[in-house]
PDB file of C-alpha atoms in Angstrom:
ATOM      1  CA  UNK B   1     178.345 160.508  86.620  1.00  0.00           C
ATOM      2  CA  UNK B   2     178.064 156.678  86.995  1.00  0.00           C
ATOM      3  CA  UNK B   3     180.229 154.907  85.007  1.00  0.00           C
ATOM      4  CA  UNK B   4     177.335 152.647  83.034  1.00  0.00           C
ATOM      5  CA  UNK B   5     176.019 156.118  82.345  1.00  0.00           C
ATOM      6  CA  UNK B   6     179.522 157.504  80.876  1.00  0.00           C
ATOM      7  CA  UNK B   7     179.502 154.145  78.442  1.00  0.00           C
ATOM      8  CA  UNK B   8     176.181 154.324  77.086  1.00  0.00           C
ATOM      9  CA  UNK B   9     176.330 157.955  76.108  1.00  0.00           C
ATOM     10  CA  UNK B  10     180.030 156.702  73.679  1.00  0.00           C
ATOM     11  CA  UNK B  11     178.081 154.228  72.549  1.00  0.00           C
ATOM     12  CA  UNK B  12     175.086 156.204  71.566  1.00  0.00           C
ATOM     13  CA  UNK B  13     177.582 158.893  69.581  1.00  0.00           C
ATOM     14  CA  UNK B  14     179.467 155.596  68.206  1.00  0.00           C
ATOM     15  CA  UNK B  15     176.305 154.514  66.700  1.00  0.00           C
ATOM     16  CA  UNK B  16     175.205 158.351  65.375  1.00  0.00           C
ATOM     17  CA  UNK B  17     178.663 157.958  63.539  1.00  0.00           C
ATOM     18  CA  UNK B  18     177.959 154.957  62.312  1.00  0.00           C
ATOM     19  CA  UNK B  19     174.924 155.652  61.072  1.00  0.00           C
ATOM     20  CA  UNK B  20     175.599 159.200  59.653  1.00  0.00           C
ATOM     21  CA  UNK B  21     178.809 157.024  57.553  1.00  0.00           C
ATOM     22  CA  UNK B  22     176.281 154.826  56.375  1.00  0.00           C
ATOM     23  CA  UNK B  23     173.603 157.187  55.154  1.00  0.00           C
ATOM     24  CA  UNK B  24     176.658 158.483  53.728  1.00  0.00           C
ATOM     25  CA  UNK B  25     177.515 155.937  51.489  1.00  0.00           C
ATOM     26  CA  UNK B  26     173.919 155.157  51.010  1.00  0.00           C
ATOM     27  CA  UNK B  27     173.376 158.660  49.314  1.00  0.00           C
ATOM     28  CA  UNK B  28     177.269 158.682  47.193  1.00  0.00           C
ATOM     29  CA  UNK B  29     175.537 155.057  46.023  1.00  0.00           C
ATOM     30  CA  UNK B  30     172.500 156.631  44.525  1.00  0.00           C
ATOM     31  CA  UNK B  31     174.278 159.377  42.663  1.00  0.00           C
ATOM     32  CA  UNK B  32     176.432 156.829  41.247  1.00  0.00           C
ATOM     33  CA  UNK B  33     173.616 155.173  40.280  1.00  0.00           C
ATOM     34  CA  UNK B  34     171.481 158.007  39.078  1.00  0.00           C
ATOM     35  CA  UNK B  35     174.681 158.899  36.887  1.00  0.00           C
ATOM     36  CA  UNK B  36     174.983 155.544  35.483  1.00  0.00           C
ATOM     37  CA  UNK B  37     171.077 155.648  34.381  1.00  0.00           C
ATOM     38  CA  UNK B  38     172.050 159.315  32.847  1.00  0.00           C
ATOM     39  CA  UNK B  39     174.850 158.113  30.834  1.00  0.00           C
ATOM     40  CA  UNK B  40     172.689 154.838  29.489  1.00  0.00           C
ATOM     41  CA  UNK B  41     175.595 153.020  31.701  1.00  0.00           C
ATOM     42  CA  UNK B  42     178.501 154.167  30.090  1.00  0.00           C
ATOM     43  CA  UNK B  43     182.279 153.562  31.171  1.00  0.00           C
ATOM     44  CA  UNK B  44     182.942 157.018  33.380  1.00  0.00           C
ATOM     45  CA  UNK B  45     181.434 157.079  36.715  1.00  0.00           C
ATOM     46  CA  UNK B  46     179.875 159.621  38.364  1.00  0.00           C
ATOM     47  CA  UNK B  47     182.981 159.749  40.841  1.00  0.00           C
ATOM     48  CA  UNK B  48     185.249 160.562  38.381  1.00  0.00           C
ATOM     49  CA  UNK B  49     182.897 163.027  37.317  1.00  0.00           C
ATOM     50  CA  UNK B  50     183.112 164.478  41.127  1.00  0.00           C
ATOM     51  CA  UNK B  51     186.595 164.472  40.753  1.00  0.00           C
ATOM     52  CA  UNK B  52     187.012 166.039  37.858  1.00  0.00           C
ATOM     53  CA  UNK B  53     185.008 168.861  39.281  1.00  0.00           C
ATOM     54  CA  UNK B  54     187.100 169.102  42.235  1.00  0.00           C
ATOM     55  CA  UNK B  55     190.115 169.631  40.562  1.00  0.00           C
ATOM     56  CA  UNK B  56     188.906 171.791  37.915  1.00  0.00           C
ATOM     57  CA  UNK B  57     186.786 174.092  40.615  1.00  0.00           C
ATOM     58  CA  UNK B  58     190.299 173.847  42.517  1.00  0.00           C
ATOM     59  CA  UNK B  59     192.144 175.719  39.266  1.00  0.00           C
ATOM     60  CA  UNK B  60     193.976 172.461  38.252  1.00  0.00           C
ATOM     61  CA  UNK B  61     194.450 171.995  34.225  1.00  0.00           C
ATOM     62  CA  UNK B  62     194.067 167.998  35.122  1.00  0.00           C
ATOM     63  CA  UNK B  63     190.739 168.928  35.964  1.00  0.00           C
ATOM     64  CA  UNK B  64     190.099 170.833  32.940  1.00  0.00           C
ATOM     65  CA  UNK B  65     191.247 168.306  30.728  1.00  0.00           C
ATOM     66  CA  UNK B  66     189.597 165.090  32.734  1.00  0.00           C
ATOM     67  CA  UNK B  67     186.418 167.004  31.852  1.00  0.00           C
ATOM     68  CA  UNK B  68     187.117 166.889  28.276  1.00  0.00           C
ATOM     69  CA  UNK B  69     187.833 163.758  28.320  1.00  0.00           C
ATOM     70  CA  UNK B  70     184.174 163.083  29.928  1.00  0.00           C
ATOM     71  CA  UNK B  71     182.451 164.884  27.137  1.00  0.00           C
ATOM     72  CA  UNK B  72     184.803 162.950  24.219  1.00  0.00           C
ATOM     73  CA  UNK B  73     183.271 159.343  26.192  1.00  0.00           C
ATOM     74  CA  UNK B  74     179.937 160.149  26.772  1.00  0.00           C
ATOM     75  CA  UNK B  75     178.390 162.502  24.152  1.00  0.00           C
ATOM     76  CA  UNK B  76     175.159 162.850  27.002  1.00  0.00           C
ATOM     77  CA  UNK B  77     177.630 164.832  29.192  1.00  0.00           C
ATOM     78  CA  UNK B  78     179.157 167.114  26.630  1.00  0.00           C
ATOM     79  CA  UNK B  79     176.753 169.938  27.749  1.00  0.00           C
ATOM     80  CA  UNK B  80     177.023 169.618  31.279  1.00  0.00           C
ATOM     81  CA  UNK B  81     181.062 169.742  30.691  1.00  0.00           C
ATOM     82  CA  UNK B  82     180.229 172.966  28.736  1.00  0.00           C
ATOM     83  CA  UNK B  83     177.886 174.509  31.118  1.00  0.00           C
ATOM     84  CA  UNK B  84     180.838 173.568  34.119  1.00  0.00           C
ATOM     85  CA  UNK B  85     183.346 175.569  32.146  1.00  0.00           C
ATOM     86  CA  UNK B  86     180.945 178.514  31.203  1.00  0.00           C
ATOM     87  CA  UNK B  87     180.257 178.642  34.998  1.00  0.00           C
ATOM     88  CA  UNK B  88     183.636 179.134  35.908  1.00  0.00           C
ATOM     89  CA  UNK B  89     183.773 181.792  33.877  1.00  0.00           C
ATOM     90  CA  UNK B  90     181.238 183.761  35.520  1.00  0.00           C
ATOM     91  CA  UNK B  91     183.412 183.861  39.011  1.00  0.00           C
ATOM     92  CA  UNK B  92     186.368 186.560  39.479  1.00  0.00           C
ATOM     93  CA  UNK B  93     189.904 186.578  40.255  1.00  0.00           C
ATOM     94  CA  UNK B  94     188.725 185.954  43.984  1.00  0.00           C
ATOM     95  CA  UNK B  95     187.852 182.533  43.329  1.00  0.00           C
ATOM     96  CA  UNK B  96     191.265 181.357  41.453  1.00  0.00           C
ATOM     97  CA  UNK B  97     190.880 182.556  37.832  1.00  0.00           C
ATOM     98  CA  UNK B  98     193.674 184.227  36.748  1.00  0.00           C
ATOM     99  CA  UNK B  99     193.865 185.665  33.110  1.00  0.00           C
ATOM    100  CA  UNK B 100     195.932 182.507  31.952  1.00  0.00           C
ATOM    101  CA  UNK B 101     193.593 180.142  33.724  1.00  0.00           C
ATOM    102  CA  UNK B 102     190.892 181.602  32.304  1.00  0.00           C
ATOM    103  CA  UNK B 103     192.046 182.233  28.482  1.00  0.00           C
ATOM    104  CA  UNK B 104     192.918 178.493  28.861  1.00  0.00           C
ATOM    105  CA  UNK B 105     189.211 177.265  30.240  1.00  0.00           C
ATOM    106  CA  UNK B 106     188.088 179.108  27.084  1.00  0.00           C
ATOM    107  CA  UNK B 107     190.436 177.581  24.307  1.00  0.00           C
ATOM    108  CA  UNK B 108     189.354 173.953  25.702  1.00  0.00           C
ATOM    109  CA  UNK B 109     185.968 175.319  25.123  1.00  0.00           C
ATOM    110  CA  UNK B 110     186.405 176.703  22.001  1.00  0.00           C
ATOM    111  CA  UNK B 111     188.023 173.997  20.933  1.00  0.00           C
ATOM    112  CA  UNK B 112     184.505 171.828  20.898  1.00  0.00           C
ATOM    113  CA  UNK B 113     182.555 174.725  19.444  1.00  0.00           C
ATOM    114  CA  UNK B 114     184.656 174.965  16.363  1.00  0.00           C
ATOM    115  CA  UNK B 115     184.505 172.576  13.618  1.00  0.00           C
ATOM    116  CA  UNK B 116     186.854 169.434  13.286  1.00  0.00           C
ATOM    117  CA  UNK B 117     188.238 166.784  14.679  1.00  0.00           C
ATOM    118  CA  UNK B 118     186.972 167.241  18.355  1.00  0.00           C
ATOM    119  CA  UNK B 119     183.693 169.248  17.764  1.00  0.00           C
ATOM    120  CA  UNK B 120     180.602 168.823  20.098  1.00  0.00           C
ATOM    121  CA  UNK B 121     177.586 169.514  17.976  1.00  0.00           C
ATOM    122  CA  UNK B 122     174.462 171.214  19.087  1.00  0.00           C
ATOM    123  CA  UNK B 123     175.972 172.619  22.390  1.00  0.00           C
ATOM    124  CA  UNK B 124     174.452 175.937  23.780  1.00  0.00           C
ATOM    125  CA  UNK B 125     176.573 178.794  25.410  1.00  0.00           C
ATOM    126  CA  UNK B 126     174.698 179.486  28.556  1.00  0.00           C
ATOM    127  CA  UNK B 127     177.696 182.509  29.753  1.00  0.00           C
ATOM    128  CA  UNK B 128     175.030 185.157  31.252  1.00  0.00           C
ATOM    129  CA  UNK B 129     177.156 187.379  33.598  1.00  0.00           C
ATOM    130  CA  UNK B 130     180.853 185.684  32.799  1.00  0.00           C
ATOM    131  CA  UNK B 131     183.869 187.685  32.212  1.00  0.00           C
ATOM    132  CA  UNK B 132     185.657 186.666  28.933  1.00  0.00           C
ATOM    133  CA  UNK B 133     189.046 187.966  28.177  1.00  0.00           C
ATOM    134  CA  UNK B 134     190.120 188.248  24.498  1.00  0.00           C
ATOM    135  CA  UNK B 135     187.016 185.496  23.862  1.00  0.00           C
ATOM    136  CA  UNK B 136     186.992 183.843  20.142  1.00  0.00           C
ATOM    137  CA  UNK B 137     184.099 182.210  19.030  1.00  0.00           C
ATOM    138  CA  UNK B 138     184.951 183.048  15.212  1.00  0.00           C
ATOM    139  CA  UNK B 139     183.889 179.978  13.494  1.00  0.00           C
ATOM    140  CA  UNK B 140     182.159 178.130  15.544  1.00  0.00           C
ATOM    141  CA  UNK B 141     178.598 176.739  15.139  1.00  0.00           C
ATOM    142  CA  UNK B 142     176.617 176.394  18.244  1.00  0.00           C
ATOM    143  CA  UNK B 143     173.093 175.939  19.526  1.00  0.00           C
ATOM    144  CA  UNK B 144     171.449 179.272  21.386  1.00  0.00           C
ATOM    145  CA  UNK B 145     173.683 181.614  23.374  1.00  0.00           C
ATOM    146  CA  UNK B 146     173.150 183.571  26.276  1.00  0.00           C
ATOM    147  CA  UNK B 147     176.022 186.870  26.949  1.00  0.00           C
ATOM    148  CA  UNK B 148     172.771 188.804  29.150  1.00  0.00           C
ATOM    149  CA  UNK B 149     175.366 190.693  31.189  1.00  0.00           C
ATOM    150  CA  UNK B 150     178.676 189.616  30.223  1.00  0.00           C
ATOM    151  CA  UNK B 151     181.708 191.647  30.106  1.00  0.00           C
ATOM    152  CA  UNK B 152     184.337 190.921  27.117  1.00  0.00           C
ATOM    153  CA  UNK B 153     187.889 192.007  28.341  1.00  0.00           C
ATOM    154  CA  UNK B 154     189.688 192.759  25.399  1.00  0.00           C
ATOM    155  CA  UNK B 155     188.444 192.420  21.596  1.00  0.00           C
ATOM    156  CA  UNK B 156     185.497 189.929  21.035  1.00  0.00           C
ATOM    157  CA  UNK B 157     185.205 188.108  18.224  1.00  0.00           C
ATOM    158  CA  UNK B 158     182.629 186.017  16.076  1.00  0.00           C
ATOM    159  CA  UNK B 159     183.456 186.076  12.705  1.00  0.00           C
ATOM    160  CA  UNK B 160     181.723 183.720  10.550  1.00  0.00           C
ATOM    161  CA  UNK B 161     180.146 182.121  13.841  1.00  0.00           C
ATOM    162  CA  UNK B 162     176.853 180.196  13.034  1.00  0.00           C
ATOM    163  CA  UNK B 163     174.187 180.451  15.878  1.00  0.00           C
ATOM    164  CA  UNK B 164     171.395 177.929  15.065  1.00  0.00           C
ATOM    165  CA  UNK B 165     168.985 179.296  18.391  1.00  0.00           C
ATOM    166  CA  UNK B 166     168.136 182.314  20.009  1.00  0.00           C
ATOM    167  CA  UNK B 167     171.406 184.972  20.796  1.00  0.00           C
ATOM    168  CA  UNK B 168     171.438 187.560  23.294  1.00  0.00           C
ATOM    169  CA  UNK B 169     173.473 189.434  24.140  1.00  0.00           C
ATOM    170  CA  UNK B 170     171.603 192.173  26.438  1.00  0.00           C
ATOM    171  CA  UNK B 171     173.245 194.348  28.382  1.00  0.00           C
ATOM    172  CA  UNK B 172     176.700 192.879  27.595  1.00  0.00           C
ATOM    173  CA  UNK B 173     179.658 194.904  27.929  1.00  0.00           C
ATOM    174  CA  UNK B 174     182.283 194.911  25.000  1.00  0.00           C
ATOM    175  CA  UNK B 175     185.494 196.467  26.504  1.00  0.00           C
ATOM    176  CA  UNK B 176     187.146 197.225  23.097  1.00  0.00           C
ATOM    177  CA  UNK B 177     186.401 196.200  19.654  1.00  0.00           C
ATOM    178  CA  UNK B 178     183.508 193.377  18.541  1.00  0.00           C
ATOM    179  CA  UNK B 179     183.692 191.431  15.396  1.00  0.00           C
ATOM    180  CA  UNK B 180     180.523 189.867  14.504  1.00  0.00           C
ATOM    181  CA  UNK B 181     181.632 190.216  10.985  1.00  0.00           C
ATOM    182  CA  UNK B 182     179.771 187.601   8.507  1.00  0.00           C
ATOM    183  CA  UNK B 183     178.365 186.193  11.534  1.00  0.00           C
ATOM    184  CA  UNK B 184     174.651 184.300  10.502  1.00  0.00           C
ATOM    185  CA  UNK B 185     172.255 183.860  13.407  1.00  0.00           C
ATOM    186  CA  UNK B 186     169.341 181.404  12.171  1.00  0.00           C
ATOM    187  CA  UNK B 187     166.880 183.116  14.759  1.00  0.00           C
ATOM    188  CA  UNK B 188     166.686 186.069  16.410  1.00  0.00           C
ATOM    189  CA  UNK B 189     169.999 188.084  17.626  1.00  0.00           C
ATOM    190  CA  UNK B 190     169.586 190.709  20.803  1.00  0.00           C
ATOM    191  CA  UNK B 191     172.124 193.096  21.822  1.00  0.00           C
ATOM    192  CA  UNK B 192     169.542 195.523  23.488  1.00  0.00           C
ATOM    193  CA  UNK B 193     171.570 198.243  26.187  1.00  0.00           C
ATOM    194  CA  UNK B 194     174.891 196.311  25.411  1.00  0.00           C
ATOM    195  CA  UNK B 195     177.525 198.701  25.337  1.00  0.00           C
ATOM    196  CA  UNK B 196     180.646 199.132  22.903  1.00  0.00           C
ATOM    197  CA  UNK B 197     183.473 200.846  24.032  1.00  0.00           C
ATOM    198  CA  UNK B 198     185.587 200.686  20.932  1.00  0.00           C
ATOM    199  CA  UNK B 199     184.447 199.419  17.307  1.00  0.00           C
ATOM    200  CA  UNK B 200     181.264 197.468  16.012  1.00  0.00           C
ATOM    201  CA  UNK B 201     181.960 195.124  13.208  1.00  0.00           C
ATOM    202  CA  UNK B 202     178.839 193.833  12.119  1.00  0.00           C
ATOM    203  CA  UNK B 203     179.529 193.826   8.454  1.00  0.00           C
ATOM    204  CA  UNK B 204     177.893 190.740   6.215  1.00  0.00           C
ATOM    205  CA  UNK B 205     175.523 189.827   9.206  1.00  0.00           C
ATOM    206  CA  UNK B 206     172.591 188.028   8.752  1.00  0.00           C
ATOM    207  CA  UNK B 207     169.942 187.853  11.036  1.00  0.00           C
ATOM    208  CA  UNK B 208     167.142 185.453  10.052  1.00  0.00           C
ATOM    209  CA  UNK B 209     164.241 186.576  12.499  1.00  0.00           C
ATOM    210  CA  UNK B 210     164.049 189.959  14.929  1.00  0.00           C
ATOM    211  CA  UNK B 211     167.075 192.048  15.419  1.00  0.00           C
ATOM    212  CA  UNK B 212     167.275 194.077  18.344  1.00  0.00           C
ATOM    213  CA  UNK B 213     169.804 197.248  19.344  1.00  0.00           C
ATOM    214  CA  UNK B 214     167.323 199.072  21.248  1.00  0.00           C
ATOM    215  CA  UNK B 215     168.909 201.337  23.564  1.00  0.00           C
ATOM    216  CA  UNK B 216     172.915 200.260  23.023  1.00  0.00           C
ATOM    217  CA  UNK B 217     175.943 202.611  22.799  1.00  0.00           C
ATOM    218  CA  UNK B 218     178.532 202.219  20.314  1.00  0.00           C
ATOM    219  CA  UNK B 219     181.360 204.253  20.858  1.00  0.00           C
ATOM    220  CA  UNK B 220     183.801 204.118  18.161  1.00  0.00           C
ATOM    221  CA  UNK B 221     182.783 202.887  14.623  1.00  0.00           C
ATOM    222  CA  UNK B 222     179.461 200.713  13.457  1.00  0.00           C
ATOM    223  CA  UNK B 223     180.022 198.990  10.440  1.00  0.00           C
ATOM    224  CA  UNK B 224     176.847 197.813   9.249  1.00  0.00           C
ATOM    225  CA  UNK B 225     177.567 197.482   5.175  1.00  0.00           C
ATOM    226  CA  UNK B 226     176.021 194.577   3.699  1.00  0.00           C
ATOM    227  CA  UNK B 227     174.248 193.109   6.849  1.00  0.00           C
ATOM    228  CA  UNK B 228     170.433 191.438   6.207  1.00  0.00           C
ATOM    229  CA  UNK B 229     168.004 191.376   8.586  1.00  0.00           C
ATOM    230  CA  UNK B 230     164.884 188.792   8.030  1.00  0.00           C
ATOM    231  CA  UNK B 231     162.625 190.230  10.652  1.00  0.00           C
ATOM    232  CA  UNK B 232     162.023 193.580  11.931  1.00  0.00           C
ATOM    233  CA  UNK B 233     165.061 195.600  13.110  1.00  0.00           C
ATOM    234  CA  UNK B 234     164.491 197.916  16.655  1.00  0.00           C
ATOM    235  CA  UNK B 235     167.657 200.301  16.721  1.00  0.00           C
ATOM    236  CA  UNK B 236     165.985 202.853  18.566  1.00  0.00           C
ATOM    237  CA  UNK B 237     167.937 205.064  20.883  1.00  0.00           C
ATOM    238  CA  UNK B 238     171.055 203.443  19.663  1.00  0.00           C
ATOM    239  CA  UNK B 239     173.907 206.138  20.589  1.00  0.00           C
ATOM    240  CA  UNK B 240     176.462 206.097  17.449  1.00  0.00           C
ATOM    241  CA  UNK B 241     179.333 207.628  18.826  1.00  0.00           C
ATOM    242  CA  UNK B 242     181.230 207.564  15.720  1.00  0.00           C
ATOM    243  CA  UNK B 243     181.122 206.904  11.766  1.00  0.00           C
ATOM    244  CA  UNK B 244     177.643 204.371  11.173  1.00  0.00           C
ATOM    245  CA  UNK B 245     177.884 202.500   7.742  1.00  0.00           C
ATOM    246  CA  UNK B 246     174.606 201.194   6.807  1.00  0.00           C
ATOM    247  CA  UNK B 247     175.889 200.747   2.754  1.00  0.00           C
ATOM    248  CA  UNK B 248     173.893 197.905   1.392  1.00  0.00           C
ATOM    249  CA  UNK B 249     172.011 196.762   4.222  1.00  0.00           C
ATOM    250  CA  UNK B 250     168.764 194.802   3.583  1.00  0.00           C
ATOM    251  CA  UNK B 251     165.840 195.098   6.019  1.00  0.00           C
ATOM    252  CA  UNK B 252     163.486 192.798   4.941  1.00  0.00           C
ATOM    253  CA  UNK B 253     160.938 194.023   7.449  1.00  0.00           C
ATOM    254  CA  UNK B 254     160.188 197.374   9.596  1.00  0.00           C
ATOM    255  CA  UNK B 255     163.246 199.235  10.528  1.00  0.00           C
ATOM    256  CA  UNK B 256     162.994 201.339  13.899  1.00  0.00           C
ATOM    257  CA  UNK B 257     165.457 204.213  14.372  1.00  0.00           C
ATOM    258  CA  UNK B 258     163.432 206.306  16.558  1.00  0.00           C
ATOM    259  CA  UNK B 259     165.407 208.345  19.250  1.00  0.00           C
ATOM    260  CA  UNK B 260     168.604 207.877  17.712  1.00  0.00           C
ATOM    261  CA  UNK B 261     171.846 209.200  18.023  1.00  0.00           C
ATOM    262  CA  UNK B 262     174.100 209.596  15.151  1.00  0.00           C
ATOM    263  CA  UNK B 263     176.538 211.922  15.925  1.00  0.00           C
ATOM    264  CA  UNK B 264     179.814 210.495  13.636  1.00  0.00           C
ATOM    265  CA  UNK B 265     179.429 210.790   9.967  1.00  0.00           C
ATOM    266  CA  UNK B 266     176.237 208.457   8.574  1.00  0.00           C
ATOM    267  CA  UNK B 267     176.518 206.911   5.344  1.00  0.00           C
ATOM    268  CA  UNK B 268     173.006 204.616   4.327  1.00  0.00           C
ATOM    269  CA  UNK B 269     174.087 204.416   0.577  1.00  0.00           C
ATOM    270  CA  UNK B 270     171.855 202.126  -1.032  1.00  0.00           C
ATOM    271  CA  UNK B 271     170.029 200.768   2.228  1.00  0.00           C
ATOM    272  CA  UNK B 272     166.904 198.818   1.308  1.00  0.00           C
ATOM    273  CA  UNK B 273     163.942 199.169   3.736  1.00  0.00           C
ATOM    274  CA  UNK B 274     160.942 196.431   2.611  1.00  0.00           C
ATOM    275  CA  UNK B 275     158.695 197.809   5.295  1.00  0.00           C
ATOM    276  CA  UNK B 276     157.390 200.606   7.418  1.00  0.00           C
ATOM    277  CA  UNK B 277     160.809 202.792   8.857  1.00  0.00           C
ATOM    278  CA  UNK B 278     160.886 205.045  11.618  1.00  0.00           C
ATOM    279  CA  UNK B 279     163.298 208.320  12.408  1.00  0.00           C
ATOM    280  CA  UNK B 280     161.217 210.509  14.644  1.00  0.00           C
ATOM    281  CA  UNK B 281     163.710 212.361  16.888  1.00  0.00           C
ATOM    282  CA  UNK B 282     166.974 211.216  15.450  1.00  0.00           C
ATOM    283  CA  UNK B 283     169.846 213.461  16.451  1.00  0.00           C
ATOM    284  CA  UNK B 284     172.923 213.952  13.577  1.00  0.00           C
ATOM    285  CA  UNK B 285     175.832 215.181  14.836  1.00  0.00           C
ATOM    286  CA  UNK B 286     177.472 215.849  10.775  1.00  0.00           C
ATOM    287  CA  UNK B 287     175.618 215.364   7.220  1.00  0.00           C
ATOM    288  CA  UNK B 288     174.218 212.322   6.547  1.00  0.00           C
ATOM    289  CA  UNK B 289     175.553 210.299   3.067  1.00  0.00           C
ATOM    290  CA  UNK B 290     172.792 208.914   0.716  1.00  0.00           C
TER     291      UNK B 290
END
């Protein structure tokens, strides 16, 4: 190869380096940018933002905790610091999160949900297919949720939790115990197909528009005493594996227990049904308590 013909083919990959550098730092200029316009200019830049992505997708707590510190500056970013953690929370041990890693993503996010002193008001809990482990939300007032899918390792709680959107909780997995006790959900609340290995507590709920059980297992106990539902209430083909305690419950509109399984003991003591209600082909597996 001549030699003029060896120097102009270094030159020409010199100058593809170049330019690929300087598209490069054209494009990390224009996110910065973008970011800046996002946050109305505020004092965190998107590359810190980058960074503290890095090292929180890398399993480092300095990571976890520069993202906090994003959402306590910059208000506009406090969802998109809670949607980061939720998303962590949907990978496995394969990608880095251990039990403690992951028990300590969820206090940080708790922490915002609850209120005090470092709440984040307004914030939905978009967790559709995470794994949660010993998860807490008991107290906590957020926007909508999404569980669709999500597997609870360990009791779940939401005691007194205040849910101003839409819940669901389809086809979620509860791996012991639930406490939904007192919970109030403003709109409608969907556990349709979600399965309870161990105990229901869903004693004092209210549910201002459509509740919906359709087609969910509860193996152990469903505590139901006292609940009020606004809207109509679809429990058909629920499976009640043990005792069901419906004592006091309010349905304000149609109540649907078609198909259902009640094979513990049954007790609907002083249930008040304001509408239409529907048994046809209920199973009971003992006597039924009025």
């Amino acid at each position: 190869m001549p030699t003029w013909v060896m120097w102009l083919v270094v030159a020409l990959v010199v100058a593809a380096v170049v330019v690929r550098h300087h598209r490069r730092s054209q494009a990390d200029t224009l996110l910065d940018e973008h970011a800046r316009r996002r946050t109305g200019g505020g004092p965190t830049p998107v590359s810190v933002w980058r960074e503290a992505n890095r090292r929180f997708r890398a399993g480092e707590r300095e990571g976890l905790l520069l993202l906090a510190d994003i959402g306590r500056t910059l208000p506009r970013r406090r969802q998109d610091v809670v949607d980061t953690w939720l998303a962590a929370l949907r990978g496995g041990v394969s990608r880095g999160l251990d039990t403690p890693w992951r028990t300590a993503v969820q206090r940080e996010l708790v922490a915002h949900l609850r209120p005090g002193e470092d709440y984040w008001p307004g914030m939905d809990v978009h967790a559709a297919g995470a794994i949660l482990v010993d998860f807490d939300l008991s107290g906590c007032r957020v926007g909508g949720i999404d569980f669709t899918g999500a597997v609870f390792v360990g009791d779940a709680r939401f005691a007194a939790m205040t849910v101003t959107g839409e819940a669901v909780f389809d086809g979620a997995r509860f791996l012991r115990h639930a406490v939904v006790t007192d919970a109030l959900f403003a709109r409608s609340a969907s556990f349709a197909s979600a399965v309870f290995t161990g105990n229901l507590a869903f004693a004092g709920v209210h549910v201002a528009g459509e509740a919906r059980l359709r087609a969910s297992k509860v193996s152990g106990r469903a505590d139901l005493r006292r609940a009020e539902f606004g809207g109509s209430a679809d429990f058909a083909g629920v499976f009640f594996g043990g005792r069901a305690l419906f004592g006091e419950v309010v349905f304000h509109q149609d109540a649907v227990f078609s198909g259902c399984w009640f094979r513990g003991r049954t007790d609907v003591n002083s249930a008040l049904i304001g509408e239409a209600a529907e048994f046809g082909g209920v199973r009971y597996g003992h006597r039924v308590l009025h």
